């Protein structure tokens, strides 16, 4: 269907439509755009008059888009996203300013923060602001540019790219080995306290490793439990038991953390790290600069771990 230029709406009206659809409320859209609720309502009525179709089902709470509105809003949203990304890409003058990243606390402490010095050397004009939370990000309401999450990569409506896979393996302190002896086979862990993590991404990882090691009889119904991997690793450092480490959490080396790896069972975790951001935002200069840098760092980290695994297996097979 050919649409005459006279049917093209003012940008202000299109923005009002997109905001009202996203918030499912004229009032919240008005708050975002710093106008009155009646102004939003007036803009929507003008669009409906211009196109001869209703955009919202009247009398519904929260607001519900009509069939016509449901077809138009994604086009409007895509337009604003691409326009914003294009305007940002015109000049490197857009690079200065903070880049706000949300990630898991454990990942920030053990992997990301130690590497940020290198990023600042390459992009001294970009300040990185880090916030930590375990929940998913709502980019529509949270002041965040980019998220790093541990999951399966299924984040509807967002741009998602794999950062790297992780591997899990049991670790413990030297003092625990001195007290209980060195386990020769995975089944020997039955006489060790197993430290577990109570979160959705890690709660099943012990089962995954036990299956890969071929020792399904290891008990998992007792022992200390912790809210995150970092806390479990700290307990392992203190000699309280055997924890399941993730490769990114001990990337700087087990000896530096006061831990020893047990066995060479190469077991991929059931989840991986992903970068997420609003679709289209990945082309914005500050985000694109960070994505390029962290993807290169992640590739080096993954390669280093896999080389260490190969070296460990070669050493044990030759002994």
PDB file of C-alpha atoms in Angstrom:
ATOM      1  CA  UNK A   1       0.000   0.000   0.000  1.00  0.00           C
ATOM      2  CA  UNK A   2       1.408   3.388  -1.009  1.00  0.00           C
ATOM      3  CA  UNK A   3       1.332   5.941   1.811  1.00  0.00           C
ATOM      4  CA  UNK A   4       1.302   9.555   0.712  1.00  0.00           C
ATOM      5  CA  UNK A   5       3.743  11.937   2.395  1.00  0.00           C
ATOM      6  CA  UNK A   6       0.760  13.785   3.834  1.00  0.00           C
ATOM      7  CA  UNK A   7       0.085  10.665   5.926  1.00  0.00           C
ATOM      8  CA  UNK A   8       3.544  10.732   7.538  1.00  0.00           C
ATOM      9  CA  UNK A   9       3.239  11.827  11.188  1.00  0.00           C
ATOM     10  CA  UNK A  10       5.166  14.471  13.154  1.00  0.00           C
ATOM     11  CA  UNK A  11       8.052  12.969  15.124  1.00  0.00           C
ATOM     12  CA  UNK A  12       6.540  14.179  18.397  1.00  0.00           C
ATOM     13  CA  UNK A  13       3.362  12.213  17.748  1.00  0.00           C
ATOM     14  CA  UNK A  14       5.325   9.112  16.761  1.00  0.00           C
ATOM     15  CA  UNK A  15       7.399   9.405  19.933  1.00  0.00           C
ATOM     16  CA  UNK A  16       4.223   9.709  21.991  1.00  0.00           C
ATOM     17  CA  UNK A  17       2.862   6.540  20.368  1.00  0.00           C
ATOM     18  CA  UNK A  18       6.046   4.559  21.011  1.00  0.00           C
ATOM     19  CA  UNK A  19       6.286   5.675  24.641  1.00  0.00           C
ATOM     20  CA  UNK A  20       2.601   5.006  25.358  1.00  0.00           C
ATOM     21  CA  UNK A  21       2.877   1.520  23.830  1.00  0.00           C
ATOM     22  CA  UNK A  22       6.054   0.701  25.778  1.00  0.00           C
ATOM     23  CA  UNK A  23       4.673   1.882  29.117  1.00  0.00           C
ATOM     24  CA  UNK A  24       1.093   0.762  28.276  1.00  0.00           C
ATOM     25  CA  UNK A  25       0.013   4.019  29.894  1.00  0.00           C
ATOM     26  CA  UNK A  26      -0.557   7.592  28.689  1.00  0.00           C
ATOM     27  CA  UNK A  27       0.374   8.901  32.136  1.00  0.00           C
ATOM     28  CA  UNK A  28       3.756   7.146  32.293  1.00  0.00           C
ATOM     29  CA  UNK A  29       4.497   8.147  28.706  1.00  0.00           C
ATOM     30  CA  UNK A  30       3.752  11.752  29.631  1.00  0.00           C
ATOM     31  CA  UNK A  31       6.137  11.538  32.588  1.00  0.00           C
ATOM     32  CA  UNK A  32       8.920  10.198  30.358  1.00  0.00           C
ATOM     33  CA  UNK A  33       8.441  12.867  27.680  1.00  0.00           C
ATOM     34  CA  UNK A  34       7.875  15.650  30.219  1.00  0.00           C
ATOM     35  CA  UNK A  35       4.459  16.633  28.842  1.00  0.00           C
ATOM     36  CA  UNK A  36       0.922  16.361  30.159  1.00  0.00           C
ATOM     37  CA  UNK A  37      -1.225  13.245  29.897  1.00  0.00           C
ATOM     38  CA  UNK A  38      -3.703  15.191  27.785  1.00  0.00           C
ATOM     39  CA  UNK A  39      -0.918  16.079  25.358  1.00  0.00           C
ATOM     40  CA  UNK A  40      -0.138  12.391  24.830  1.00  0.00           C
ATOM     41  CA  UNK A  41      -3.845  11.638  24.347  1.00  0.00           C
ATOM     42  CA  UNK A  42      -4.100  14.494  21.845  1.00  0.00           C
ATOM     43  CA  UNK A  43      -1.105  13.211  19.846  1.00  0.00           C
ATOM     44  CA  UNK A  44      -2.592   9.714  19.678  1.00  0.00           C
ATOM     45  CA  UNK A  45      -5.980  11.052  18.510  1.00  0.00           C
ATOM     46  CA  UNK A  46      -4.229  13.077  15.796  1.00  0.00           C
ATOM     47  CA  UNK A  47      -2.475   9.939  14.533  1.00  0.00           C
ATOM     48  CA  UNK A  48      -5.722   7.969  14.517  1.00  0.00           C
ATOM     49  CA  UNK A  49      -7.398  10.782  12.582  1.00  0.00           C
ATOM     50  CA  UNK A  50      -4.469  11.013  10.159  1.00  0.00           C
ATOM     51  CA  UNK A  51      -4.438   7.288   9.392  1.00  0.00           C
ATOM     52  CA  UNK A  52      -8.116   6.500   9.869  1.00  0.00           C
ATOM     53  CA  UNK A  53      -7.408   3.611  12.277  1.00  0.00           C
ATOM     54  CA  UNK A  54      -7.522   3.333  16.037  1.00  0.00           C
ATOM     55  CA  UNK A  55      -4.166   2.571  17.645  1.00  0.00           C
ATOM     56  CA  UNK A  56      -5.308   1.445  21.114  1.00  0.00           C
ATOM     57  CA  UNK A  57      -8.284  -0.511  22.351  1.00  0.00           C
ATOM     58  CA  UNK A  58     -10.274   1.962  24.408  1.00  0.00           C
ATOM     59  CA  UNK A  59     -11.230   1.152  27.996  1.00  0.00           C
ATOM     60  CA  UNK A  60      -8.470  -1.411  28.643  1.00  0.00           C
ATOM     61  CA  UNK A  61      -6.108  -1.202  31.620  1.00  0.00           C
ATOM     62  CA  UNK A  62      -3.255  -1.407  31.039  1.00  0.00           C
ATOM     63  CA  UNK A  63      -3.407  -0.010  27.508  1.00  0.00           C
ATOM     64  CA  UNK A  64      -3.696  -2.589  24.747  1.00  0.00           C
ATOM     65  CA  UNK A  65      -2.629  -1.915  21.171  1.00  0.00           C
ATOM     66  CA  UNK A  66      -5.105  -2.470  18.365  1.00  0.00           C
ATOM     67  CA  UNK A  67      -4.133  -4.641  15.401  1.00  0.00           C
ATOM     68  CA  UNK A  68      -3.061  -1.540  13.488  1.00  0.00           C
ATOM     69  CA  UNK A  69      -1.123  -0.182  16.464  1.00  0.00           C
ATOM     70  CA  UNK A  70       0.663  -3.501  16.984  1.00  0.00           C
ATOM     71  CA  UNK A  71       1.932  -3.333  13.398  1.00  0.00           C
ATOM     72  CA  UNK A  72       3.016   0.314  13.516  1.00  0.00           C
ATOM     73  CA  UNK A  73       4.730   0.510  16.920  1.00  0.00           C
ATOM     74  CA  UNK A  74       7.631  -1.886  16.092  1.00  0.00           C
ATOM     75  CA  UNK A  75       8.329   0.182  12.970  1.00  0.00           C
ATOM     76  CA  UNK A  76       8.385   3.379  15.039  1.00  0.00           C
ATOM     77  CA  UNK A  77      10.623   1.765  17.661  1.00  0.00           C
ATOM     78  CA  UNK A  78      13.034   0.503  15.018  1.00  0.00           C
ATOM     79  CA  UNK A  79      13.122   3.960  13.411  1.00  0.00           C
ATOM     80  CA  UNK A  80      14.021   5.740  16.655  1.00  0.00           C
ATOM     81  CA  UNK A  81      16.620   3.120  17.530  1.00  0.00           C
ATOM     82  CA  UNK A  82      18.334   3.349  14.155  1.00  0.00           C
ATOM     83  CA  UNK A  83      18.146   7.151  14.118  1.00  0.00           C
ATOM     84  CA  UNK A  84      19.765   7.349  17.559  1.00  0.00           C
ATOM     85  CA  UNK A  85      22.500   4.870  16.621  1.00  0.00           C
ATOM     86  CA  UNK A  86      23.234   6.709  13.364  1.00  0.00           C
ATOM     87  CA  UNK A  87      23.487  10.088  15.056  1.00  0.00           C
ATOM     88  CA  UNK A  88      25.900   8.641  17.615  1.00  0.00           C
ATOM     89  CA  UNK A  89      28.062   7.108  14.897  1.00  0.00           C
ATOM     90  CA  UNK A  90      28.694  10.389  13.069  1.00  0.00           C
ATOM     91  CA  UNK A  91      31.652  11.437  15.194  1.00  0.00           C
ATOM     92  CA  UNK A  92      34.083  10.132  17.778  1.00  0.00           C
ATOM     93  CA  UNK A  93      33.032  13.174  19.788  1.00  0.00           C
ATOM     94  CA  UNK A  94      30.210  10.939  21.021  1.00  0.00           C
ATOM     95  CA  UNK A  95      32.697   8.605  22.719  1.00  0.00           C
ATOM     96  CA  UNK A  96      33.207  10.642  25.939  1.00  0.00           C
ATOM     97  CA  UNK A  97      30.871   9.974  28.811  1.00  0.00           C
ATOM     98  CA  UNK A  98      30.149   7.027  31.094  1.00  0.00           C
ATOM     99  CA  UNK A  99      29.393   3.542  29.807  1.00  0.00           C
ATOM    100  CA  UNK A 100      26.999   1.951  32.292  1.00  0.00           C
ATOM    101  CA  UNK A 101      27.352  -1.811  32.609  1.00  0.00           C
ATOM    102  CA  UNK A 102      25.298  -4.189  34.740  1.00  0.00           C
ATOM    103  CA  UNK A 103      26.733  -7.607  35.531  1.00  0.00           C
ATOM    104  CA  UNK A 104      26.977 -10.273  38.207  1.00  0.00           C
ATOM    105  CA  UNK A 105      29.059  -9.292  41.240  1.00  0.00           C
ATOM    106  CA  UNK A 106      31.180 -12.439  41.061  1.00  0.00           C
ATOM    107  CA  UNK A 107      32.016 -11.882  37.385  1.00  0.00           C
ATOM    108  CA  UNK A 108      32.819  -8.211  37.983  1.00  0.00           C
ATOM    109  CA  UNK A 109      35.188  -8.979  40.860  1.00  0.00           C
ATOM    110  CA  UNK A 110      37.043 -11.941  39.411  1.00  0.00           C
ATOM    111  CA  UNK A 111      37.122 -11.331  35.661  1.00  0.00           C
ATOM    112  CA  UNK A 112      35.999  -7.891  34.475  1.00  0.00           C
ATOM    113  CA  UNK A 113      37.428  -5.402  36.988  1.00  0.00           C
ATOM    114  CA  UNK A 114      41.008  -6.778  36.856  1.00  0.00           C
ATOM    115  CA  UNK A 115      41.023  -6.160  33.084  1.00  0.00           C
ATOM    116  CA  UNK A 116      39.494  -2.674  32.999  1.00  0.00           C
ATOM    117  CA  UNK A 117      42.893  -1.003  33.213  1.00  0.00           C
ATOM    118  CA  UNK A 118      43.633  -2.277  29.715  1.00  0.00           C
ATOM    119  CA  UNK A 119      40.325  -0.924  28.415  1.00  0.00           C
ATOM    120  CA  UNK A 120      41.058   2.507  29.916  1.00  0.00           C
ATOM    121  CA  UNK A 121      44.456   2.525  28.202  1.00  0.00           C
ATOM    122  CA  UNK A 122      42.750   2.026  24.846  1.00  0.00           C
ATOM    123  CA  UNK A 123      39.751   4.307  25.523  1.00  0.00           C
ATOM    124  CA  UNK A 124      40.736   6.859  28.202  1.00  0.00           C
ATOM    125  CA  UNK A 125      37.785   9.041  27.201  1.00  0.00           C
ATOM    126  CA  UNK A 126      35.212   6.401  28.243  1.00  0.00           C
ATOM    127  CA  UNK A 127      34.422   6.062  31.929  1.00  0.00           C
ATOM    128  CA  UNK A 128      33.026   2.644  32.853  1.00  0.00           C
ATOM    129  CA  UNK A 129      30.373   2.620  35.576  1.00  0.00           C
ATOM    130  CA  UNK A 130      29.625  -0.877  36.914  1.00  0.00           C
ATOM    131  CA  UNK A 131      26.538  -1.939  38.815  1.00  0.00           C
ATOM    132  CA  UNK A 132      25.847  -5.478  39.981  1.00  0.00           C
ATOM    133  CA  UNK A 133      22.625  -7.458  40.217  1.00  0.00           C
ATOM    134  CA  UNK A 134      21.565 -11.050  39.609  1.00  0.00           C
ATOM    135  CA  UNK A 135      18.200 -10.265  38.013  1.00  0.00           C
ATOM    136  CA  UNK A 136      17.626  -9.589  34.333  1.00  0.00           C
ATOM    137  CA  UNK A 137      17.781  -5.967  33.168  1.00  0.00           C
ATOM    138  CA  UNK A 138      14.799  -3.914  32.033  1.00  0.00           C
ATOM    139  CA  UNK A 139      16.506  -1.497  29.655  1.00  0.00           C
ATOM    140  CA  UNK A 140      13.258   0.469  29.315  1.00  0.00           C
ATOM    141  CA  UNK A 141      13.358   1.632  32.918  1.00  0.00           C
ATOM    142  CA  UNK A 142      16.954   1.104  34.117  1.00  0.00           C
ATOM    143  CA  UNK A 143      19.782   3.506  33.359  1.00  0.00           C
ATOM    144  CA  UNK A 144      22.072   0.861  31.864  1.00  0.00           C
ATOM    145  CA  UNK A 145      23.809   0.681  28.461  1.00  0.00           C
ATOM    146  CA  UNK A 146      24.984  -2.918  28.472  1.00  0.00           C
ATOM    147  CA  UNK A 147      24.475  -6.102  30.472  1.00  0.00           C
ATOM    148  CA  UNK A 148      26.657  -9.178  30.978  1.00  0.00           C
ATOM    149  CA  UNK A 149      24.666 -12.213  32.061  1.00  0.00           C
ATOM    150  CA  UNK A 150      25.249 -15.910  32.795  1.00  0.00           C
ATOM    151  CA  UNK A 151      22.519 -17.907  31.070  1.00  0.00           C
ATOM    152  CA  UNK A 152      21.400 -19.606  27.871  1.00  0.00           C
ATOM    153  CA  UNK A 153      21.456 -16.554  25.574  1.00  0.00           C
ATOM    154  CA  UNK A 154      17.687 -16.389  25.157  1.00  0.00           C
ATOM    155  CA  UNK A 155      16.852 -12.736  25.833  1.00  0.00           C
ATOM    156  CA  UNK A 156      13.779 -11.817  23.743  1.00  0.00           C
ATOM    157  CA  UNK A 157      13.761  -8.354  22.209  1.00  0.00           C
ATOM    158  CA  UNK A 158      17.455  -7.736  22.933  1.00  0.00           C
ATOM    159  CA  UNK A 159      20.694  -8.029  21.025  1.00  0.00           C
ATOM    160  CA  UNK A 160      22.572 -10.953  22.580  1.00  0.00           C
ATOM    161  CA  UNK A 161      26.054 -12.211  21.734  1.00  0.00           C
ATOM    162  CA  UNK A 162      28.074 -15.030  23.268  1.00  0.00           C
ATOM    163  CA  UNK A 163      31.054 -13.814  25.290  1.00  0.00           C
ATOM    164  CA  UNK A 164      32.547 -17.164  26.244  1.00  0.00           C
ATOM    165  CA  UNK A 165      31.725 -20.615  27.551  1.00  0.00           C
ATOM    166  CA  UNK A 166      32.741 -21.695  31.023  1.00  0.00           C
ATOM    167  CA  UNK A 167      33.961 -24.959  32.473  1.00  0.00           C
ATOM    168  CA  UNK A 168      33.407 -26.239  35.984  1.00  0.00           C
ATOM    169  CA  UNK A 169      35.769 -28.310  38.120  1.00  0.00           C
ATOM    170  CA  UNK A 170      36.251 -29.090  41.833  1.00  0.00           C
ATOM    171  CA  UNK A 171      38.871 -27.217  43.862  1.00  0.00           C
ATOM    172  CA  UNK A 172      40.012 -27.176  47.483  1.00  0.00           C
ATOM    173  CA  UNK A 173      42.757 -25.803  49.719  1.00  0.00           C
ATOM    174  CA  UNK A 174      46.074 -27.442  50.548  1.00  0.00           C
ATOM    175  CA  UNK A 175      45.142 -27.500  54.218  1.00  0.00           C
ATOM    176  CA  UNK A 176      42.075 -29.632  53.427  1.00  0.00           C
ATOM    177  CA  UNK A 177      44.233 -32.068  51.441  1.00  0.00           C
ATOM    178  CA  UNK A 178      46.696 -32.264  54.335  1.00  0.00           C
ATOM    179  CA  UNK A 179      43.818 -33.058  56.672  1.00  0.00           C
ATOM    180  CA  UNK A 180      41.824 -35.531  54.577  1.00  0.00           C
ATOM    181  CA  UNK A 181      44.391 -36.763  52.071  1.00  0.00           C
ATOM    182  CA  UNK A 182      44.611 -36.294  48.308  1.00  0.00           C
ATOM    183  CA  UNK A 183      41.697 -37.908  46.410  1.00  0.00           C
ATOM    184  CA  UNK A 184      42.968 -40.238  43.716  1.00  0.00           C
ATOM    185  CA  UNK A 185      39.639 -40.704  41.916  1.00  0.00           C
ATOM    186  CA  UNK A 186      36.396 -38.654  41.712  1.00  0.00           C
ATOM    187  CA  UNK A 187      34.578 -41.206  43.889  1.00  0.00           C
ATOM    188  CA  UNK A 188      36.994 -40.294  46.724  1.00  0.00           C
ATOM    189  CA  UNK A 189      35.106 -36.997  47.056  1.00  0.00           C
ATOM    190  CA  UNK A 190      32.465 -38.940  48.985  1.00  0.00           C
ATOM    191  CA  UNK A 191      34.581 -38.386  52.123  1.00  0.00           C
ATOM    192  CA  UNK A 192      34.945 -34.629  51.489  1.00  0.00           C
ATOM    193  CA  UNK A 193      32.449 -31.888  52.363  1.00  0.00           C
ATOM    194  CA  UNK A 194      30.994 -30.597  49.089  1.00  0.00           C
ATOM    195  CA  UNK A 195      30.259 -26.861  49.051  1.00  0.00           C
ATOM    196  CA  UNK A 196      27.242 -25.974  46.930  1.00  0.00           C
ATOM    197  CA  UNK A 197      25.662 -22.815  45.482  1.00  0.00           C
ATOM    198  CA  UNK A 198      21.981 -21.957  45.675  1.00  0.00           C
ATOM    199  CA  UNK A 199      21.225 -20.045  42.493  1.00  0.00           C
ATOM    200  CA  UNK A 200      19.431 -21.010  39.297  1.00  0.00           C
ATOM    201  CA  UNK A 201      22.524 -20.947  37.079  1.00  0.00           C
ATOM    202  CA  UNK A 202      24.816 -22.937  39.391  1.00  0.00           C
ATOM    203  CA  UNK A 203      22.544 -25.185  41.467  1.00  0.00           C
ATOM    204  CA  UNK A 204      22.744 -28.033  38.946  1.00  0.00           C
ATOM    205  CA  UNK A 205      26.447 -27.725  38.072  1.00  0.00           C
ATOM    206  CA  UNK A 206      27.624 -30.273  40.653  1.00  0.00           C
ATOM    207  CA  UNK A 207      25.234 -32.789  39.112  1.00  0.00           C
ATOM    208  CA  UNK A 208      26.646 -31.949  35.679  1.00  0.00           C
ATOM    209  CA  UNK A 209      30.244 -32.474  36.825  1.00  0.00           C
ATOM    210  CA  UNK A 210      29.410 -35.675  38.745  1.00  0.00           C
ATOM    211  CA  UNK A 211      27.768 -37.096  35.632  1.00  0.00           C
ATOM    212  CA  UNK A 212      30.800 -36.178  33.486  1.00  0.00           C
ATOM    213  CA  UNK A 213      33.129 -37.759  36.056  1.00  0.00           C
ATOM    214  CA  UNK A 214      31.051 -40.951  36.081  1.00  0.00           C
ATOM    215  CA  UNK A 215      30.333 -40.975  39.815  1.00  0.00           C
ATOM    216  CA  UNK A 216      26.550 -40.485  40.164  1.00  0.00           C
ATOM    217  CA  UNK A 217      26.630 -41.966  43.667  1.00  0.00           C
ATOM    218  CA  UNK A 218      28.287 -38.880  45.204  1.00  0.00           C
ATOM    219  CA  UNK A 219      25.846 -37.414  47.776  1.00  0.00           C
ATOM    220  CA  UNK A 220      24.563 -33.865  47.218  1.00  0.00           C
ATOM    221  CA  UNK A 221      21.846 -33.738  49.853  1.00  0.00           C
ATOM    222  CA  UNK A 222      24.116 -32.518  52.642  1.00  0.00           C
ATOM    223  CA  UNK A 223      26.886 -29.990  53.200  1.00  0.00           C
ATOM    224  CA  UNK A 224      27.129 -26.195  53.327  1.00  0.00           C
ATOM    225  CA  UNK A 225      25.342 -24.028  50.764  1.00  0.00           C
ATOM    226  CA  UNK A 226      26.094 -20.466  49.676  1.00  0.00           C
ATOM    227  CA  UNK A 227      24.312 -17.765  47.649  1.00  0.00           C
ATOM    228  CA  UNK A 228      27.043 -17.424  45.005  1.00  0.00           C
ATOM    229  CA  UNK A 229      30.204 -19.033  43.651  1.00  0.00           C
ATOM    230  CA  UNK A 230      32.542 -16.443  45.156  1.00  0.00           C
ATOM    231  CA  UNK A 231      31.349 -17.230  48.676  1.00  0.00           C
ATOM    232  CA  UNK A 232      31.695 -20.974  48.094  1.00  0.00           C
ATOM    233  CA  UNK A 233      35.259 -20.438  46.829  1.00  0.00           C
ATOM    234  CA  UNK A 234      36.118 -18.370  49.899  1.00  0.00           C
ATOM    235  CA  UNK A 235      34.881 -21.236  52.061  1.00  0.00           C
ATOM    236  CA  UNK A 236      37.103 -23.596  50.044  1.00  0.00           C
ATOM    237  CA  UNK A 237      40.117 -21.306  50.576  1.00  0.00           C
ATOM    238  CA  UNK A 238      39.382 -21.487  54.309  1.00  0.00           C
ATOM    239  CA  UNK A 239      39.550 -25.300  54.168  1.00  0.00           C
ATOM    240  CA  UNK A 240      35.849 -25.914  54.723  1.00  0.00           C
ATOM    241  CA  UNK A 241      35.373 -28.287  51.790  1.00  0.00           C
ATOM    242  CA  UNK A 242      35.503 -28.805  48.031  1.00  0.00           C
ATOM    243  CA  UNK A 243      33.871 -26.128  45.870  1.00  0.00           C
ATOM    244  CA  UNK A 244      32.996 -26.186  42.216  1.00  0.00           C
ATOM    245  CA  UNK A 245      34.961 -23.451  40.454  1.00  0.00           C
ATOM    246  CA  UNK A 246      34.075 -21.783  37.175  1.00  0.00           C
ATOM    247  CA  UNK A 247      36.933 -21.092  34.777  1.00  0.00           C
ATOM    248  CA  UNK A 248      36.262 -17.330  34.642  1.00  0.00           C
ATOM    249  CA  UNK A 249      36.358 -17.090  38.436  1.00  0.00           C
ATOM    250  CA  UNK A 250      39.899 -18.435  38.692  1.00  0.00           C
ATOM    251  CA  UNK A 251      41.221 -17.015  35.426  1.00  0.00           C
ATOM    252  CA  UNK A 252      44.159 -15.356  37.198  1.00  0.00           C
ATOM    253  CA  UNK A 253      45.350 -18.732  38.480  1.00  0.00           C
ATOM    254  CA  UNK A 254      44.323 -21.197  41.164  1.00  0.00           C
ATOM    255  CA  UNK A 255      47.555 -20.872  43.129  1.00  0.00           C
ATOM    256  CA  UNK A 256      47.017 -17.135  43.470  1.00  0.00           C
ATOM    257  CA  UNK A 257      43.607 -17.904  44.975  1.00  0.00           C
ATOM    258  CA  UNK A 258      45.084 -20.503  47.357  1.00  0.00           C
ATOM    259  CA  UNK A 259      43.263 -23.384  45.662  1.00  0.00           C
ATOM    260  CA  UNK A 260      44.187 -26.659  43.993  1.00  0.00           C
ATOM    261  CA  UNK A 261      42.290 -28.219  41.110  1.00  0.00           C
ATOM    262  CA  UNK A 262      41.170 -31.817  41.596  1.00  0.00           C
ATOM    263  CA  UNK A 263      41.146 -34.128  38.540  1.00  0.00           C
ATOM    264  CA  UNK A 264      41.167 -33.123  34.881  1.00  0.00           C
ATOM    265  CA  UNK A 265      37.526 -33.778  34.017  1.00  0.00           C
ATOM    266  CA  UNK A 266      36.801 -31.177  31.327  1.00  0.00           C
ATOM    267  CA  UNK A 267      33.154 -30.312  31.978  1.00  0.00           C
ATOM    268  CA  UNK A 268      31.387 -27.434  30.163  1.00  0.00           C
ATOM    269  CA  UNK A 269      28.952 -25.496  32.336  1.00  0.00           C
ATOM    270  CA  UNK A 270      25.306 -25.629  31.319  1.00  0.00           C
ATOM    271  CA  UNK A 271      25.275 -21.822  30.927  1.00  0.00           C
ATOM    272  CA  UNK A 272      27.599 -19.248  29.368  1.00  0.00           C
ATOM    273  CA  UNK A 273      28.300 -15.514  29.553  1.00  0.00           C
ATOM    274  CA  UNK A 274      26.403 -13.274  27.150  1.00  0.00           C
ATOM    275  CA  UNK A 275      26.487  -9.575  26.333  1.00  0.00           C
ATOM    276  CA  UNK A 276      23.028  -8.030  26.046  1.00  0.00           C
ATOM    277  CA  UNK A 277      21.785  -4.586  25.048  1.00  0.00           C
ATOM    278  CA  UNK A 278      18.778  -3.067  23.284  1.00  0.00           C
ATOM    279  CA  UNK A 279      18.698  -4.159  19.655  1.00  0.00           C
ATOM    280  CA  UNK A 280      20.553  -1.567  17.573  1.00  0.00           C
ATOM    281  CA  UNK A 281      22.528  -0.173  20.512  1.00  0.00           C
ATOM    282  CA  UNK A 282      25.475  -2.462  19.724  1.00  0.00           C
ATOM    283  CA  UNK A 283      26.480  -0.076  16.904  1.00  0.00           C
ATOM    284  CA  UNK A 284      26.745   2.984  19.149  1.00  0.00           C
ATOM    285  CA  UNK A 285      30.379   4.083  19.451  1.00  0.00           C
ATOM    286  CA  UNK A 286      30.871   3.658  23.212  1.00  0.00           C
ATOM    287  CA  UNK A 287      29.141   0.262  23.258  1.00  0.00           C
ATOM    288  CA  UNK A 288      30.838  -0.907  20.047  1.00  0.00           C
ATOM    289  CA  UNK A 289      34.239   0.048  21.481  1.00  0.00           C
ATOM    290  CA  UNK A 290      33.595  -1.945  24.647  1.00  0.00           C
ATOM    291  CA  UNK A 291      32.173  -4.928  22.749  1.00  0.00           C
ATOM    292  CA  UNK A 292      35.229  -5.141  20.505  1.00  0.00           C
ATOM    293  CA  UNK A 293      37.578  -4.956  23.475  1.00  0.00           C
ATOM    294  CA  UNK A 294      35.796  -7.454  25.759  1.00  0.00           C
ATOM    295  CA  UNK A 295      35.214  -9.988  22.977  1.00  0.00           C
ATOM    296  CA  UNK A 296      38.977 -10.012  22.284  1.00  0.00           C
ATOM    297  CA  UNK A 297      39.701 -10.404  26.024  1.00  0.00           C
ATOM    298  CA  UNK A 298      37.171 -13.223  26.290  1.00  0.00           C
ATOM    299  CA  UNK A 299      38.714 -15.056  23.334  1.00  0.00           C
ATOM    300  CA  UNK A 300      42.155 -14.868  24.972  1.00  0.00           C
ATOM    301  CA  UNK A 301      40.739 -16.079  28.272  1.00  0.00           C
ATOM    302  CA  UNK A 302      38.994 -19.024  26.615  1.00  0.00           C
ATOM    303  CA  UNK A 303      42.117 -19.965  24.659  1.00  0.00           C
ATOM    304  CA  UNK A 304      44.321 -19.773  27.761  1.00  0.00           C
ATOM    305  CA  UNK A 305      42.038 -22.081  29.727  1.00  0.00           C
ATOM    306  CA  UNK A 306      41.853 -24.648  26.942  1.00  0.00           C
ATOM    307  CA  UNK A 307      45.649 -24.602  26.555  1.00  0.00           C
ATOM    308  CA  UNK A 308      46.009 -25.192  30.300  1.00  0.00           C
ATOM    309  CA  UNK A 309      43.620 -28.129  30.071  1.00  0.00           C
ATOM    310  CA  UNK A 310      45.623 -29.659  27.198  1.00  0.00           C
ATOM    311  CA  UNK A 311      48.884 -29.175  29.084  1.00  0.00           C
ATOM    312  CA  UNK A 312      47.422 -30.734  32.262  1.00  0.00           C
ATOM    313  CA  UNK A 313      46.168 -33.806  30.428  1.00  0.00           C
ATOM    314  CA  UNK A 314      49.496 -34.248  28.622  1.00  0.00           C
ATOM    315  CA  UNK A 315      51.425 -34.010  31.875  1.00  0.00           C
ATOM    316  CA  UNK A 316      49.218 -36.590  33.610  1.00  0.00           C
ATOM    317  CA  UNK A 317      49.281 -39.032  30.682  1.00  0.00           C
ATOM    318  CA  UNK A 318      53.096 -38.839  30.606  1.00  0.00           C
ATOM    319  CA  UNK A 319      53.518 -39.399  34.328  1.00  0.00           C
TER     320      UNK A 319
END
